[in-house]
Coordinates of C-alpha atoms in Angstrom, one line a residue:
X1039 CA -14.8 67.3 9.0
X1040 CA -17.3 65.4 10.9
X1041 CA -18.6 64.3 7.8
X1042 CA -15.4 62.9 6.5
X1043 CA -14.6 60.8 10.4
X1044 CA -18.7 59.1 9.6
X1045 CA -17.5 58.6 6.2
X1046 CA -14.4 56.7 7.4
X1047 CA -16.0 54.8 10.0
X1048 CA -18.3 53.2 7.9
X1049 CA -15.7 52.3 5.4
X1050 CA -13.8 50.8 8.5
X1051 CA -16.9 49.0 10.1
X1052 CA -17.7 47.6 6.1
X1053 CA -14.3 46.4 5.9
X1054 CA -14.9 44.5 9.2
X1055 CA -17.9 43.1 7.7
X1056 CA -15.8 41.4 4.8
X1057 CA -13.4 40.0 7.4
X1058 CA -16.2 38.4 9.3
X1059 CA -17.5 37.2 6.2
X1060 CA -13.7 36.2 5.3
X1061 CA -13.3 34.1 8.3
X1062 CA -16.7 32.5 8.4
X1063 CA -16.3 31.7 4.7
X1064 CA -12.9 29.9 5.2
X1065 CA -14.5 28.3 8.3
X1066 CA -17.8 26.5 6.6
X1067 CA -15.3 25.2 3.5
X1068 CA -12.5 24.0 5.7
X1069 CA -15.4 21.8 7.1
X1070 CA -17.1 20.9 3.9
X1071 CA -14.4 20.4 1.5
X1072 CA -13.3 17.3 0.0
X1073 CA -9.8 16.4 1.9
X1074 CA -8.9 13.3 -0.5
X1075 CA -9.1 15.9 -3.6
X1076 CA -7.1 18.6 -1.2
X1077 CA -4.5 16.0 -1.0
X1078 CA -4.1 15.2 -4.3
X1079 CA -3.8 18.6 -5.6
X1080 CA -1.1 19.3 -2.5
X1081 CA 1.2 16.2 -4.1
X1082 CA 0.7 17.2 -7.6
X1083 CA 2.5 20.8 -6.0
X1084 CA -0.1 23.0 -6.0
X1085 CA 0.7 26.0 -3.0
X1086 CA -2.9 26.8 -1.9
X1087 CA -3.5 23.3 -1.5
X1088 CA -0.3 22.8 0.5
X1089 CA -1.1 25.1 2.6
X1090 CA -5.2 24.3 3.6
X1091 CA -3.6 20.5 4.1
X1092 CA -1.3 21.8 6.4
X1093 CA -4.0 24.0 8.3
X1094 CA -6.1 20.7 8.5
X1095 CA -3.4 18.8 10.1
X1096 CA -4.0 21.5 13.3
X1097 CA -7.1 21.5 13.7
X1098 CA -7.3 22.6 17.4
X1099 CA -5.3 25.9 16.6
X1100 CA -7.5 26.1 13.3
X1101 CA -10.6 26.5 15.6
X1102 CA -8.9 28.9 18.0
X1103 CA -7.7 30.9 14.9
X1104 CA -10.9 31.1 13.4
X1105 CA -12.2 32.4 16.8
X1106 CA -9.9 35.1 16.9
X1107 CA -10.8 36.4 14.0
X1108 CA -14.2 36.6 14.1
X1109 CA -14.6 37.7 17.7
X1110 CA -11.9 40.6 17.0
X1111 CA -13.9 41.9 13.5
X1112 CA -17.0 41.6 15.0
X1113 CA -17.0 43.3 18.2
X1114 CA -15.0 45.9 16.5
X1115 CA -17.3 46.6 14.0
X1116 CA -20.1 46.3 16.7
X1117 CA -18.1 49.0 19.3
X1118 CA -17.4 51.7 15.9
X1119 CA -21.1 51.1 14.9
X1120 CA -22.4 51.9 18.9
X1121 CA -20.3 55.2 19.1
X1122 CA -21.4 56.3 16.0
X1123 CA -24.8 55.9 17.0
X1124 CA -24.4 57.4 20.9
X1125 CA -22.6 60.6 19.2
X1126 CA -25.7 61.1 16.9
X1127 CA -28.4 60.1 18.5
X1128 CA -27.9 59.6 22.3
X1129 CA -27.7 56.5 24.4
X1130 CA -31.0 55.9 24.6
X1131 CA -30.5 54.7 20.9
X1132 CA -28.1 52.1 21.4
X1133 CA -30.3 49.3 20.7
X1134 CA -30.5 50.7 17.3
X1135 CA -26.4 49.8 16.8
X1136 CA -27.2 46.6 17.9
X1137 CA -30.1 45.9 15.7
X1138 CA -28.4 47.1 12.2
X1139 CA -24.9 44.9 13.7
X1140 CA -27.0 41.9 14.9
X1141 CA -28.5 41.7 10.8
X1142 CA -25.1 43.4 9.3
X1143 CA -23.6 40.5 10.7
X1144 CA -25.6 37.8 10.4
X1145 CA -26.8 38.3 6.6
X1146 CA -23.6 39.2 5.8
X1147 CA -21.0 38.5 7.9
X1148 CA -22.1 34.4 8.9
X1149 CA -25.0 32.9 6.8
X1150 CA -24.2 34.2 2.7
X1151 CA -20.2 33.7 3.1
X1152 CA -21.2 30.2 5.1
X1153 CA -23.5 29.4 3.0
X1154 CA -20.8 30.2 -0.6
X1155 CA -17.9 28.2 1.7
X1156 CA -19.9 25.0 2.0
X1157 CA -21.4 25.4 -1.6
X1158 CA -17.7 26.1 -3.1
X1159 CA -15.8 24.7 -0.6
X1160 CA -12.6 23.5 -2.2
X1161 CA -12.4 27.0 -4.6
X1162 CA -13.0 28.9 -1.5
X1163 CA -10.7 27.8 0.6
X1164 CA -7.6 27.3 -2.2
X1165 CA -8.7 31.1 -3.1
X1166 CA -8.3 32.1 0.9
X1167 CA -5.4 30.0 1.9
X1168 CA -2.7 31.8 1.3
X1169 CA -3.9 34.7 3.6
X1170 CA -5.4 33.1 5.9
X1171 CA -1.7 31.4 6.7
X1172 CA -0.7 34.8 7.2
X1173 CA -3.1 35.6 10.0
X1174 CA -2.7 32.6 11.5
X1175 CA 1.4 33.1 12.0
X1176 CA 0.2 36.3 12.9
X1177 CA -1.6 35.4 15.9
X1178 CA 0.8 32.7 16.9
X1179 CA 1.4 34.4 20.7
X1180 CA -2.3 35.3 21.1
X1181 CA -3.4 31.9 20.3
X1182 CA -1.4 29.9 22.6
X1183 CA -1.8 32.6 25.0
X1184 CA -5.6 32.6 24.8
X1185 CA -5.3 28.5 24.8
X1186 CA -3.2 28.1 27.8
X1187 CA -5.3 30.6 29.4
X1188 CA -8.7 28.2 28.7
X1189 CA -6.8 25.2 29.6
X1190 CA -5.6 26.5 33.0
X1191 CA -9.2 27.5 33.7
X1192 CA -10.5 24.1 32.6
X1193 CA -8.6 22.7 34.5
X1194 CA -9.0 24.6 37.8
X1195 CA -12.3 23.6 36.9
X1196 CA -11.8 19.9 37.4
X1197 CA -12.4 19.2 34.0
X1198 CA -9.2 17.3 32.5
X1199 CA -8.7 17.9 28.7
X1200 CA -8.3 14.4 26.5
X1201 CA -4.7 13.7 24.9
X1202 CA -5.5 14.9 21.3
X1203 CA -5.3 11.9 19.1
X1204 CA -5.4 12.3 15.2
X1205 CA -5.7 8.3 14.4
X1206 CA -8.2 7.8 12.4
X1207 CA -10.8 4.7 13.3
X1208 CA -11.0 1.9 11.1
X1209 CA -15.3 3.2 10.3
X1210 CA -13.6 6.6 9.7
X1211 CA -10.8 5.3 7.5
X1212 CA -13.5 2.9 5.3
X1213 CA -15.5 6.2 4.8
X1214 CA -12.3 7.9 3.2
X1215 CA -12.1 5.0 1.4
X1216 CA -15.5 4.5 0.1
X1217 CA -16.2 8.0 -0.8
X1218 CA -12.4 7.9 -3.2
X1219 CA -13.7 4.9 -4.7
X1220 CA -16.6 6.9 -5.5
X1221 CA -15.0 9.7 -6.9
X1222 CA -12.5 7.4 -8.5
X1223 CA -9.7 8.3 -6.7
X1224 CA -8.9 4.3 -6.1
X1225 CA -10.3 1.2 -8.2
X1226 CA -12.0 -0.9 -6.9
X1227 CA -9.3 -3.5 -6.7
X1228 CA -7.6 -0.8 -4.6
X1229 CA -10.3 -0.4 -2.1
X1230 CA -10.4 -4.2 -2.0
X1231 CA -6.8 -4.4 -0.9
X1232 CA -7.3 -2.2 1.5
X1233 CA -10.4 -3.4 3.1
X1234 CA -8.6 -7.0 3.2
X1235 CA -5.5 -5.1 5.2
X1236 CA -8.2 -3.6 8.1
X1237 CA -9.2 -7.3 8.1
X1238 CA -6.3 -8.7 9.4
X1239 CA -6.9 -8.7 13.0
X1240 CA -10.6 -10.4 12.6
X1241 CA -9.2 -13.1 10.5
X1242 CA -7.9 -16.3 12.2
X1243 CA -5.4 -18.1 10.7
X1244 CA -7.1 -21.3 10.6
X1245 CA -9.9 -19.3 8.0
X1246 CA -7.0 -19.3 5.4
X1247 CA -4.5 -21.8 5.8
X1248 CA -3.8 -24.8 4.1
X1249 CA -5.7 -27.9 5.8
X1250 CA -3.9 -31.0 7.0
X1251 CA -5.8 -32.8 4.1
X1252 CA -3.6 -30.5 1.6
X1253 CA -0.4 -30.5 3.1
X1254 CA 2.2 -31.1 0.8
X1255 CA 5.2 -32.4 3.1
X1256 CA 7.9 -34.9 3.2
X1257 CA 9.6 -37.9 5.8
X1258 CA 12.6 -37.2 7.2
X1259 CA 16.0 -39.4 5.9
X1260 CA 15.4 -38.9 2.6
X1261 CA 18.3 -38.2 0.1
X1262 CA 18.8 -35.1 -2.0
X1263 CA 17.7 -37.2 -4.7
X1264 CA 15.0 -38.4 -3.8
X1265 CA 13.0 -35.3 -2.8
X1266 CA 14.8 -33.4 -6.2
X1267 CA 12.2 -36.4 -7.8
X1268 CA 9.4 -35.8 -5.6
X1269 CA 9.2 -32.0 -6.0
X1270 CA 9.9 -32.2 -9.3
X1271 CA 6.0 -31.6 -10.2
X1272 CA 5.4 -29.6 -7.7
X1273 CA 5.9 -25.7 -7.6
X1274 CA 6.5 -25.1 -3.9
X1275 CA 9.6 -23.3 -2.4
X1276 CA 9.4 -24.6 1.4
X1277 CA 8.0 -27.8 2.8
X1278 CA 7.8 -29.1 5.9
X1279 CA 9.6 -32.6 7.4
X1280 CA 8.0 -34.6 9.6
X1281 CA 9.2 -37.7 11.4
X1282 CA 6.7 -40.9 11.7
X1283 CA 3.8 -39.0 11.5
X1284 CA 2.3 -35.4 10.6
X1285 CA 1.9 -34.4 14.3
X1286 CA 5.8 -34.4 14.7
X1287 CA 7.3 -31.9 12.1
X1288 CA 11.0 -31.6 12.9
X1289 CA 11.9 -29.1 10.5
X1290 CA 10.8 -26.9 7.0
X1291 CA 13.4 -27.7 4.1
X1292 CA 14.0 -24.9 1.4
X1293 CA 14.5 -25.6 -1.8
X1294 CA 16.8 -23.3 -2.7
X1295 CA 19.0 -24.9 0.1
X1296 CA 19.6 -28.4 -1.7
X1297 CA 18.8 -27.2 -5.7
X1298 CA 22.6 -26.7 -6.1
X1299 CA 23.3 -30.6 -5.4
X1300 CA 21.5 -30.9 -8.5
X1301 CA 24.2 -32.6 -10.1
X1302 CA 26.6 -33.2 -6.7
X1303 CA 25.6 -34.7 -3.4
X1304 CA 22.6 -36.2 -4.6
X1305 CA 22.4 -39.0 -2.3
X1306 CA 23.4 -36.5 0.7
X1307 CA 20.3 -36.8 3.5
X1308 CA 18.4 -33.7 3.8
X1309 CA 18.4 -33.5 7.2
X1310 CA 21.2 -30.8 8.1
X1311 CA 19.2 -29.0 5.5
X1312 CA 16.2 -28.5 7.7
X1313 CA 15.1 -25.4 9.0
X1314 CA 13.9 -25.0 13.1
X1315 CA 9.7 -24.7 12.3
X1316 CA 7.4 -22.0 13.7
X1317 CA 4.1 -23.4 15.1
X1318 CA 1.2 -20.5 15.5
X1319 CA -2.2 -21.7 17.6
X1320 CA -4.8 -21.8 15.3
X1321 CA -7.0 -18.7 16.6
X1322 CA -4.1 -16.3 16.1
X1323 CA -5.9 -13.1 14.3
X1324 CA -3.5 -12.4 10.3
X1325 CA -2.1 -8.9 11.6
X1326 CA -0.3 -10.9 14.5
X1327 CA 1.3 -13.7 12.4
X1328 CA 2.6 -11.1 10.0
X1329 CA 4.1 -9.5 12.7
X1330 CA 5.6 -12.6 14.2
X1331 CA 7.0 -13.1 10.8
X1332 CA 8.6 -10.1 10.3
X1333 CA 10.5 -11.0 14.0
X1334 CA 11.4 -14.0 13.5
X1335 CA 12.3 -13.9 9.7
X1336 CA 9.6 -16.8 8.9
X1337 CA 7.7 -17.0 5.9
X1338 CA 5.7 -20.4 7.1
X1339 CA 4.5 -21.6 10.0
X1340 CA 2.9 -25.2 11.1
X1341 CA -0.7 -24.7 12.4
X1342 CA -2.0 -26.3 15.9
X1343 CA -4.9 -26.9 17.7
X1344 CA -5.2 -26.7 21.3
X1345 CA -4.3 -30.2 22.0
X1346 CA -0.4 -29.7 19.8
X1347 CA -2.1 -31.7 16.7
X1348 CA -1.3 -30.0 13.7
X1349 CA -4.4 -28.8 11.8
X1350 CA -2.8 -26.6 9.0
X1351 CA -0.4 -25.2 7.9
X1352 CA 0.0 -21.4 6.7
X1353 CA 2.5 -19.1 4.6
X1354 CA 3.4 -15.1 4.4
X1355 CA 2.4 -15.9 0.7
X1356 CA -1.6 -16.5 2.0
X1357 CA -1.6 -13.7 4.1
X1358 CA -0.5 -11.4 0.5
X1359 CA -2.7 -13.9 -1.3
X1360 CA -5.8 -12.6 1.3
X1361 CA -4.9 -8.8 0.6
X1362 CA -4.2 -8.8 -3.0
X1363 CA -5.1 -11.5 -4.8
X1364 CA -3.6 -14.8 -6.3
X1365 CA 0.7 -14.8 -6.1
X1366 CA 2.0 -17.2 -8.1
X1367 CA 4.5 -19.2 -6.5
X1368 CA 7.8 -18.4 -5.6
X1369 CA 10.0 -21.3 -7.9
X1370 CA 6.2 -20.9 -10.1
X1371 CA 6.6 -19.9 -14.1
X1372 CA 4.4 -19.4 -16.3
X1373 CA 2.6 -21.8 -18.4
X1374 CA 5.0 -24.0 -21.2
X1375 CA 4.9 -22.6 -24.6
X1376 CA 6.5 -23.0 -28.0
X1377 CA 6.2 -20.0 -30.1
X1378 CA 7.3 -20.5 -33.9
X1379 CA 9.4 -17.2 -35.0
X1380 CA 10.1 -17.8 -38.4
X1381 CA 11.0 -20.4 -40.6
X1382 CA 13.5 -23.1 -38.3
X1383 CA 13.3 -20.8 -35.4
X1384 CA 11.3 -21.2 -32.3
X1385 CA 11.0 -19.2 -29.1
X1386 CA 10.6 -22.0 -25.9
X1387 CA 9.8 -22.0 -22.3
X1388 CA 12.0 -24.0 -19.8
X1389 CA 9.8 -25.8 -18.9
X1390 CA 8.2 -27.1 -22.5
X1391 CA 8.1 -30.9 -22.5
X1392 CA 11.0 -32.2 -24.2
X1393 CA 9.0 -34.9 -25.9
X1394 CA 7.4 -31.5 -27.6
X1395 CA 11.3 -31.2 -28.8
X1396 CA 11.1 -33.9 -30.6
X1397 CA 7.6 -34.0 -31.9
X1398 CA 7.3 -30.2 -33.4
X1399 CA 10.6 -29.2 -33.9
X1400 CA 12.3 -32.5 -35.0
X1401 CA 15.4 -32.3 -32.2
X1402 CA 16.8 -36.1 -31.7
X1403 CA 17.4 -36.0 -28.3
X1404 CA 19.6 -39.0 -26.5
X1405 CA 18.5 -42.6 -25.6
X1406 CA 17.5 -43.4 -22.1
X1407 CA 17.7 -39.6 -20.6
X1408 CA 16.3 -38.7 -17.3
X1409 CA 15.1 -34.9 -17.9
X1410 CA 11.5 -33.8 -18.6
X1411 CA 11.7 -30.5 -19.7
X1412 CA 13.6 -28.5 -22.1
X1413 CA 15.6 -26.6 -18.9
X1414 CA 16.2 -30.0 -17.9
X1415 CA 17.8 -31.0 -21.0
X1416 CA 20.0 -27.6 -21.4
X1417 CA 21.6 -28.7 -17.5
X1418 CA 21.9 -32.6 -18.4
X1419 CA 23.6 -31.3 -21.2
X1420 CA 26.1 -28.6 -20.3
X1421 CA 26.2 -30.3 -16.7
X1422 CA 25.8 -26.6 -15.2
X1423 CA 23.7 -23.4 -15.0
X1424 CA 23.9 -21.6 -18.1
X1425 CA 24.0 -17.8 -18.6
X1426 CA 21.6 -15.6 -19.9
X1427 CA 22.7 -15.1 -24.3
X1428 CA 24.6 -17.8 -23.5
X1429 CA 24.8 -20.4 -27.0
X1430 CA 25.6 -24.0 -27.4
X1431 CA 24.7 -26.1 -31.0
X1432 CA 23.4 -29.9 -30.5
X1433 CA 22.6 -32.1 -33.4
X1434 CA 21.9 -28.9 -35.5
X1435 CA 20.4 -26.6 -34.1
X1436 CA 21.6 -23.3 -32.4
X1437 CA 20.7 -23.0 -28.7
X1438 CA 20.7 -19.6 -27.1
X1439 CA 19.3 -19.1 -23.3
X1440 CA 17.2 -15.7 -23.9
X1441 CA 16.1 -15.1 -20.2
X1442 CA 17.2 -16.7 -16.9
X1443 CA 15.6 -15.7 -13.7
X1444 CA 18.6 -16.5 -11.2
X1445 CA 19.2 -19.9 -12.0
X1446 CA 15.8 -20.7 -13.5
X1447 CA 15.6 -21.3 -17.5
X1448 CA 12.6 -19.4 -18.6
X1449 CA 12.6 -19.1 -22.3
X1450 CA 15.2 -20.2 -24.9
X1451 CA 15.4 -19.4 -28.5
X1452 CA 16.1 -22.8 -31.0
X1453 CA 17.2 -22.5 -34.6
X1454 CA 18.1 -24.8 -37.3
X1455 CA 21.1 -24.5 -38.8
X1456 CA 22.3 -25.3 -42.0
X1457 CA 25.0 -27.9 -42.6
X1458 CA 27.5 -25.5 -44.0
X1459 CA 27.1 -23.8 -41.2
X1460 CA 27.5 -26.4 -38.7
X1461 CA 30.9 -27.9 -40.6
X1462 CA 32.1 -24.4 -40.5
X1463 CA 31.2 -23.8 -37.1
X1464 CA 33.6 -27.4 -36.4
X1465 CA 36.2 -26.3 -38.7
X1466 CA 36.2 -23.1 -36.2
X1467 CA 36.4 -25.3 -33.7
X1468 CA 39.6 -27.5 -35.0

């Protein structure tokens, strides 16, 4: 009988043993694991990763849990191991319980299952997960019992406990960052972008913008007309007005406000077109303009020194253009091309040349015309915007718009046609 009680207490106080080495296990590889590959497993739907993110996310009841745990198997273990002893050997033997416990636990209860967890840290801890959670709900009422309990006495102590903030710093965050790149969890382009975005409150505006040398900007008084002429080489969407000189702008215009007088209104001022402009002191840090221009709906703002002379000038587009990379224009297309399909048929841009027209393809085009590229000619011609698979024949040849971009032309499709065809086409007509 007594035999069978030592028996069982050993099994018991080994059994404690694994759940020290359990908890001190799932404590080194929480700390050493690789969170970013923890992450992507918990997206991709794997449980056991779910769950360690989620038990990251905690990490003062993490610590308290892991506490728990070891404290309750190992003075367990240690009080079953000292009454064995006392009951077979007297008290005068107790150091010998706490000898064989002291390198029971150490060798196997802290430093090999420590040592495996920090070696194996993501398979441990994606292996131990799942029960671990258990213990931890478990606990729930001792935990914040215990930590309410340690708080109180803190703070009868005087000491006063910080407000637990999980923001990460901006050194912390490029560490994250750095060591993904490195295990090619983001390009380098990626970690590029990013590093631009934690830039944005170092960076001026003046280190970016546009200088007064480059501003592209019209007088006030003009007509319709007139700045449809001047902007007609030019790819930008909003330019600024200015009256006498560049130090007074009175107002941004938008293209898109006066393109529709395209073939009405021309000689209509632009004035009652103009925008109220947003001026920004040239020392204001990138992550404050984009916020400025998320308030007050602006996506350009005139730059000024700290006398009011304008110095710059500076767009939402630069700030993108800072973060990712070039941004081609917003009214920007790509380059003109003419791309020969088959025999009298050609794929175009809108904006080929229409001299190109006549050259390659052989299209007569009429005397004295005032449009420079093939867009150009399609709206002279049908004296509106055209729809996308919308066709049209002139002087023999089939016209069909193959892509528009709201009301920009961007590649038609030309075929010659065969002069049967064309008389039948007019018969049709008649």
């Amino acid at each position: 009988m007594l035999e069978t009680e030592l028996l069982i207490k050993i099994g018991i106080i080994f059994l404690l043993l694994l759940l020290s080495a359990f908890f001190a296990g799932i404590e080194s590889s929480f700390f050493s694991m690789d969170w970013l590959k923890i992450k992507r497993l918990a997206k991709e739907g794997k449980k056991s990763a779910q769950i360690a993110d989620w038990l990251r996310s905690k990490p003062k009841e993490l610590v308290v849990t892991f506490l728990i745990g070891n404290e309750l198997v190992n003075i367990t273990a240690s009080a079953i191991t000292s009454g064995l002893v006392i009951h077979y050997l007297g008290k005068e033997y107790l150091f010998v319980a706490i000898v064989i416990m002291t390198i029971l636990i150490l060798t196997f209860g802290e430093i090999t299952p420590k040592t495996i967890g920090s070696y194996y840290p993501e398979r441990y801890a994606l292996f131990a997960a799942r029960p671990f959670y258990l213990f931890y709900m478990a606990i729930t009422p001792f935990r914040f019992l215990f930590t309410k309990l340690a708080e109180y006495i803190l703070k009868k102590a005087g000491l006063e406990l910080p407000v637990e903030n999980h923001k990460l710093s901006e050194d912390e965050l490029l560490s994250i960052i750095s060591a993904g790149t490195e295990k090619k969890i983001f390009t380098e382009e990626e970690k590029e972008v990013i590093e631009a975005a934690l830039e944005l409150h170092e960076v001026a505006v003046s280190e970016i913008m546009t200088p007064r040398r480059d501003i592209f900007a019209i007088e006030k008084g003009k007509t319709v007309r007139e700045v449809l002429e001047i902007i007609r080489e030019h790819d930008y969407s909003r330019i600024p007005v200015y009256e006498n000189s560049l130090d007074n702008i009175v107002g941004i215009l938008y293209v898109k406000d006066i393109i529709f007088l395209k073939f009405e209104g021309r000689e209509e001022k632009i004035d009652r077109f103009l925008r109220k402009p947003y001026f920004v002191p040239e020392f204001t840090p990138l992550l404050d303009l984009m916020k400025k221009f998320e308030e007050t709906k602006n996506h350009i703002a005139i730059v000024v020194d700290e006398h009011g002379t304008v110095v710059g000038l500076i767009t939402f587009q630069d700030i993108l253009e800072f973060i990712v990379g070039d941004i081609p224009e917003e009214y920007e297309v790509e380059e003109p091309f003419l791309q020969k399909l088959e025999d009298n048929k050609w794929r175009v841009s809108g904006k080929l040349e229409v001299e190109i027209l006549e050259e390659d393809i052989g299209i007569q085009l009429p005397e004295d015309y005032e449009f420079d590229t093939v867009a150009g000619f399609i709206l002279d011609y049908l004296k509106r915007f055209p729809k996308e698979g919308e066709e049209f024949i002139y002087e023999g040849y089939r016209f069909k718009i193959e892509k528009m971009e709201s009301n920009r032309i961007i590649s038609v499709i030309i075929e010659k046609i065969s002069e049967t065809t064309e008389e039948e086409k007019k018969e049709g007509n008649d």
